[in-house]
Every structure is written in C-alpha cells, then in structure tokens.
Amino acid sequence: MATSVLDSSRAQRVLVVDDEKPIVEALAYSLRKEGFSVLTAGSGEEGLHLARTTKPDLIILDIMLPAASGFQVCRVLRKESDVPIIMLTAKGEEEDRVLGLDLGADDYMTKPFSIRELIARVRTHLRRQKGPTGRKKPISVADVHIDPVKHRVTVRGEAVELTPKEFKLLSLLAGHPDQVVSRDTLLDRVWGEEAFVDQRTVDVHVRWLRTKVEEDPSNPKRILTQRGFGYKFSSE
C-alpha cells in the first residue's frame, strides 16, 4: 500500500513504513491533522523505494516488516541520506533498541505508544534537522569537508567512511569550529536522551573518529580534548 497526500507545497513530508494497517491509518490521520504531508508503505522494500524517490523530511519505520526489515532499511538509508528516522517495534528488548540507534536511527518507540508523543518527537527531530536556517549546508573547516545531504566526508581530499554516529559527531563538532562542546551536549545531540550510553561512549567514538580524521591520532590537531568538559574541532 502506498499513498501520497500533499497538503501544501510547504508541508513537511513524513513517510510511515509499517505493515499494520490500523497503526498506519491512525498515524496518517493524526499527522495530516497536524499539517504534515504523509506517505505510507507496507513493506521494507516499498518503504525504501518511496524514501529514495520522494525524499521525505522524516521516516517513521517499523522494525518487523515483510520483504526487508526496518534494520535493513535503516542501514541502507544511512549510507544515502541523513533523513531523521524514528523506529517502531512491538519488542521491548534493549538490544533491538541499541541496534537501531547504532545503525543510525534518531529515535525509538515501543508499541503501543502515544500518538501525541510520537508527533511531538517528529516535530523535535524536524527542528533539529532543519536548524535555524531551514536547510542543511555543507561544512568545510580546514581540510575537512562534510556534505550532510549526500552523507559524505572528505579529509585532505580523500573520501572517509564513517559510521552514522561518527558522522553525526563530526558534523556537530565541525559545525561549531573552535567552540568547546560538552560531553552531555554530544550525548544528547548524537545519541539522544533515550539511548543507553554514558560519557565514556563519547570518548570511545572520539578516539575512533580521530583514527579517520587525524594525520597522527596519537597527537590530534583537529579534534582536541577540553579536559573534564568535552571536545572542540580546531580550524587552525
């Protein structure tokens, strides 16, 4: 099942991918009432096709899907775009939640859920994605270039493969060059408030990121530590 309702040329577009028709209908109805344009898909394969062809502003993605699981869809999409993804599941196991977040999902809700809360999260992620200018711009600092639309990074002219979390971490730091960003802020913006992580997770990911960005990871010149507080990306 695939439908597209464009309420207005300015309406933000949400793609709902779920094979449970009552949930899809309830979500589509509620989102349209809030002024969103809504597309729906009943399988992972169909959802991936719509995501690629319609470029939604946000995707609500169920894990248990026919043809391709939500995990598979999320993994593929994260190689192609930075669209916000909220994952849904009937399972409550922590490992499912962590896997979804590690694959690049931005948020996670367990069925049954409050539609009002889900819509609130949709708005929050859309605000974060758009930012104050209403669009995402490439980031270029020193020898690092980040393309948030194509989800690509080059360092000293060479393409660098980053995980979704590394990409978000680098984008946040390089997007605020020469400014110290606290570990708490990095946790909130990169992993989200619901993730089962602590400040040590930030330190580990920074260490991994340095191996891909720094000429000498043991003597970093780009991603610098502000002891006891956080990190900053140096433009010098």
Short mmCIF file of C-alpha atoms in Angstrom, two decimals:
data_model
loop_
_atom_site.label_atom_id
_atom_site.label_comp_id
_atom_site.label_asym_id
_atom_site.label_seq_id
_atom_site.Cartn_x
_atom_site.Cartn_y
_atom_site.Cartn_z
CA MET A 1 0.00 0.00 0.00
CA ALA A 2 1.45 3.34 -0.97
CA THR A 3 -0.30 6.67 -0.86
CA SER A 4 0.77 10.27 -1.12
CA VAL A 5 -1.23 13.21 0.15
CA LEU A 6 0.39 16.58 -0.41
CA ASP A 7 -1.47 19.02 1.78
CA SER A 8 0.52 22.02 0.56
CA SER A 9 3.77 22.81 -1.17
CA ARG A 10 5.27 23.80 2.16
CA ALA A 11 4.05 20.83 4.18
CA GLN A 12 6.80 18.72 5.67
CA ARG A 13 6.63 15.17 4.36
CA VAL A 14 6.57 12.15 6.68
CA LEU A 15 6.93 8.59 5.39
CA VAL A 16 5.28 5.91 7.58
CA VAL A 17 6.56 2.38 6.93
CA ASP A 18 4.55 -0.27 8.80
CA ASP A 19 2.60 -3.37 7.78
CA GLU A 20 -0.07 -2.97 10.50
CA LYS A 21 -2.88 -1.15 8.72
CA PRO A 22 -4.66 0.22 11.86
CA ILE A 23 -1.41 1.82 13.05
CA VAL A 24 -0.67 3.28 9.61
CA GLU A 25 -4.18 4.73 9.29
CA ALA A 26 -4.11 6.23 12.80
CA LEU A 27 -0.69 7.78 12.29
CA ALA A 28 -1.51 9.12 8.84
CA TYR A 29 -4.77 10.66 10.08
CA SER A 30 -3.14 12.30 13.10
CA LEU A 31 -0.12 13.59 11.16
CA ARG A 32 -2.31 15.10 8.44
CA LYS A 33 -4.42 16.83 11.09
CA GLU A 34 -1.18 18.43 12.30
CA GLY A 35 -0.44 19.75 8.81
CA PHE A 36 2.06 17.17 7.58
CA SER A 37 2.10 15.58 4.16
CA VAL A 38 2.01 11.79 4.61
CA LEU A 39 3.16 8.84 2.54
CA THR A 40 2.74 5.23 3.63
CA ALA A 41 4.33 1.90 2.76
CA GLY A 42 3.54 -1.61 3.97
CA SER A 43 6.91 -3.29 3.40
CA GLY A 44 10.59 -2.53 3.78
CA GLU A 45 11.18 -2.76 0.06
CA GLU A 46 8.34 -0.35 -0.71
CA GLY A 47 9.43 2.00 2.05
CA LEU A 48 12.99 2.12 0.71
CA HIS A 49 11.68 2.86 -2.79
CA LEU A 50 9.49 5.73 -1.53
CA ALA A 51 12.30 7.11 0.62
CA ARG A 52 14.56 7.27 -2.42
CA THR A 53 12.01 8.67 -4.86
CA THR A 54 10.09 11.15 -2.70
CA LYS A 55 12.83 12.38 -0.31
CA PRO A 56 10.69 12.67 2.85
CA ASP A 57 11.66 15.04 5.67
CA LEU A 58 11.31 12.25 8.25
CA ILE A 59 10.65 8.50 8.30
CA ILE A 60 8.69 6.50 10.87
CA LEU A 61 9.99 2.96 10.39
CA ASP A 62 8.73 -0.28 11.92
CA ILE A 63 11.33 -2.99 12.60
CA MET A 64 9.21 -6.05 11.79
CA LEU A 65 8.44 -5.70 8.08
CA PRO A 66 7.95 -8.04 5.13
CA ALA A 67 10.48 -8.09 2.27
CA ALA A 68 13.15 -6.20 4.25
CA SER A 69 13.33 -5.47 7.97
CA GLY A 70 13.42 -1.98 9.41
CA PHE A 71 17.04 -2.61 10.41
CA GLN A 72 17.94 -3.40 6.80
CA VAL A 73 16.13 -0.34 5.51
CA CYS A 74 17.76 1.90 8.11
CA ARG A 75 21.22 0.56 7.25
CA VAL A 76 20.75 1.26 3.54
CA LEU A 77 19.25 4.72 4.06
CA ARG A 78 22.07 5.82 6.33
CA LYS A 79 24.53 5.23 3.50
CA GLU A 80 22.49 7.54 1.28
CA SER A 81 20.98 10.30 3.44
CA ASP A 82 20.72 11.91 6.86
CA VAL A 83 16.91 11.90 6.98
CA PRO A 84 15.64 11.60 10.59
CA ILE A 85 14.39 8.07 11.35
CA ILE A 86 12.11 7.11 14.24
CA MET A 87 11.94 3.34 14.66
CA LEU A 88 8.89 1.45 15.95
CA THR A 89 8.74 -2.06 17.32
CA ALA A 90 6.49 -4.39 19.27
CA LYS A 91 9.57 -5.70 21.02
CA GLY A 92 10.91 -4.13 24.19
CA GLU A 93 14.34 -5.76 24.24
CA GLU A 94 17.21 -3.37 24.84
CA GLU A 95 19.35 -4.99 22.15
CA ASP A 96 16.80 -4.08 19.45
CA ARG A 97 16.80 -0.50 20.64
CA VAL A 98 20.59 -0.26 20.75
CA LEU A 99 20.98 -1.89 17.32
CA GLY A 100 18.54 0.56 15.77
CA LEU A 101 20.36 3.54 17.26
CA ASP A 102 23.76 2.19 16.25
CA LEU A 103 22.54 1.77 12.67
CA GLY A 104 21.75 5.47 12.62
CA ALA A 105 18.14 5.77 13.79
CA ASP A 106 17.47 9.04 15.59
CA ASP A 107 14.80 7.78 17.98
CA TYR A 108 12.91 4.67 19.07
CA MET A 109 9.40 3.97 20.36
CA THR A 110 7.90 0.68 21.55
CA LYS A 111 4.34 -0.33 20.66
CA PRO A 112 1.84 0.51 21.99
CA PHE A 113 2.78 4.18 22.05
CA SER A 114 1.14 7.55 22.43
CA ILE A 115 0.47 9.15 19.05
CA ARG A 116 0.67 12.60 20.67
CA GLU A 117 4.14 11.78 22.00
CA LEU A 118 5.24 10.42 18.63
CA ILE A 119 4.10 13.58 16.85
CA ALA A 120 5.95 15.67 19.44
CA ARG A 121 9.10 13.69 18.69
CA VAL A 122 8.54 14.15 14.96
CA ARG A 123 8.46 17.91 15.44
CA THR A 124 11.57 17.84 17.64
CA HIS A 125 13.62 15.89 15.12
CA LEU A 126 12.46 18.05 12.23
CA ARG A 127 13.52 21.17 14.14
CA ARG A 128 16.94 19.65 14.82
CA GLN A 129 17.31 18.56 11.22
CA LYS A 130 16.39 21.88 9.67
CA GLY A 131 18.09 24.14 12.15
CA PRO A 132 17.56 27.91 12.24
CA THR A 133 18.18 28.38 8.51
CA GLY A 134 15.62 25.80 7.41
CA ARG A 135 18.14 23.76 5.41
CA LYS A 136 21.35 21.85 5.86
CA LYS A 137 24.53 23.36 4.49
CA PRO A 138 27.88 21.70 3.71
CA ILE A 139 30.53 22.15 6.38
CA SER A 140 34.14 22.95 5.43
CA VAL A 141 36.73 23.51 8.13
CA ALA A 142 40.44 23.40 7.35
CA ASP A 143 40.98 20.16 5.39
CA VAL A 144 37.67 18.53 6.35
CA HIS A 145 34.57 18.78 4.16
CA ILE A 146 31.17 17.39 5.18
CA ASP A 147 28.21 17.04 2.84
CA PRO A 148 25.13 16.39 5.04
CA VAL A 149 22.83 15.75 2.08
CA LYS A 150 24.98 13.07 0.44
CA HIS A 151 26.25 11.93 3.84
CA ARG A 152 29.85 12.14 2.63
CA VAL A 153 33.08 13.27 4.28
CA THR A 154 36.44 14.06 2.71
CA VAL A 155 39.64 14.69 4.66
CA ARG A 156 42.60 16.22 2.82
CA GLY A 157 40.74 15.49 -0.42
CA GLU A 158 40.23 11.80 0.32
CA ALA A 159 36.84 10.20 1.00
CA VAL A 160 36.46 8.83 4.51
CA GLU A 161 33.97 6.14 5.56
CA LEU A 162 32.25 6.97 8.85
CA THR A 163 29.59 5.17 10.85
CA PRO A 164 26.32 7.10 11.35
CA LYS A 165 27.31 8.04 14.91
CA GLU A 166 30.79 9.16 13.81
CA PHE A 167 29.22 11.25 11.05
CA LYS A 168 26.86 12.99 13.49
CA LEU A 169 29.66 13.54 15.99
CA LEU A 170 31.99 15.04 13.40
CA SER A 171 29.21 17.20 11.94
CA LEU A 172 28.35 18.61 15.36
CA LEU A 173 31.95 19.39 16.30
CA ALA A 174 33.00 20.75 12.90
CA GLY A 175 29.74 22.69 12.66
CA HIS A 176 30.90 24.70 15.69
CA PRO A 177 34.61 25.16 14.98
CA ASP A 178 36.87 26.32 17.82
CA GLN A 179 33.99 26.01 20.28
CA VAL A 180 34.14 23.50 23.12
CA VAL A 181 31.12 21.17 23.09
CA SER A 182 30.36 19.39 26.35
CA ARG A 183 30.08 15.61 26.57
CA ASP A 184 26.47 16.00 27.77
CA THR A 185 25.59 18.01 24.66
CA LEU A 186 27.27 15.46 22.42
CA LEU A 187 25.35 12.65 24.12
CA ASP A 188 22.03 14.43 23.67
CA ARG A 189 22.56 15.53 20.08
CA VAL A 190 24.27 12.40 18.73
CA TRP A 191 22.78 9.56 20.75
CA GLY A 192 19.57 11.12 22.05
CA GLU A 193 18.12 11.21 25.51
CA GLU A 194 16.75 7.68 25.29
CA ALA A 195 19.98 5.90 24.41
CA PHE A 196 21.64 3.58 26.92
CA VAL A 197 25.03 5.27 26.82
CA ASP A 198 27.20 7.39 29.08
CA GLN A 199 30.02 9.88 28.66
CA ARG A 200 32.57 7.11 28.12
CA THR A 201 30.74 6.30 24.88
CA VAL A 202 31.58 9.79 23.62
CA ASP A 203 35.26 9.31 24.45
CA VAL A 204 35.39 5.97 22.63
CA HIS A 205 33.75 7.38 19.49
CA VAL A 206 36.07 10.39 19.51
CA ARG A 207 39.01 8.01 19.66
CA TRP A 208 37.65 6.08 16.67
CA LEU A 209 36.92 9.30 14.79
CA ARG A 210 40.47 10.54 15.30
CA THR A 211 41.83 7.44 13.56
CA LYS A 212 39.93 8.52 10.45
CA VAL A 213 40.37 12.29 10.56
CA GLU A 214 43.76 12.97 12.14
CA GLU A 215 47.10 12.52 10.38
CA ASP A 216 48.50 11.33 13.71
CA PRO A 217 45.70 10.11 16.01
CA SER A 218 48.09 9.93 18.96
CA ASN A 219 48.81 13.65 18.55
CA PRO A 220 45.48 15.13 17.38
CA LYS A 221 45.41 18.56 15.75
CA ARG A 222 41.73 18.72 14.75
CA ILE A 223 39.62 17.11 17.48
CA LEU A 224 41.00 18.47 20.74
CA THR A 225 40.12 17.48 24.29
CA GLN A 226 38.99 20.04 26.84
CA ARG A 227 39.83 18.04 29.94
CA GLY A 228 36.90 17.48 32.27
CA PHE A 229 34.38 19.07 29.90
CA GLY A 230 34.30 17.98 26.27
CA TYR A 231 35.85 18.45 22.83
CA LYS A 232 36.35 21.07 20.15
CA PHE A 233 37.19 20.97 16.45
CA SER A 234 40.15 23.23 15.70
CA SER A 235 40.16 25.25 12.49
CA GLU A 236 43.85 26.16 12.77
#
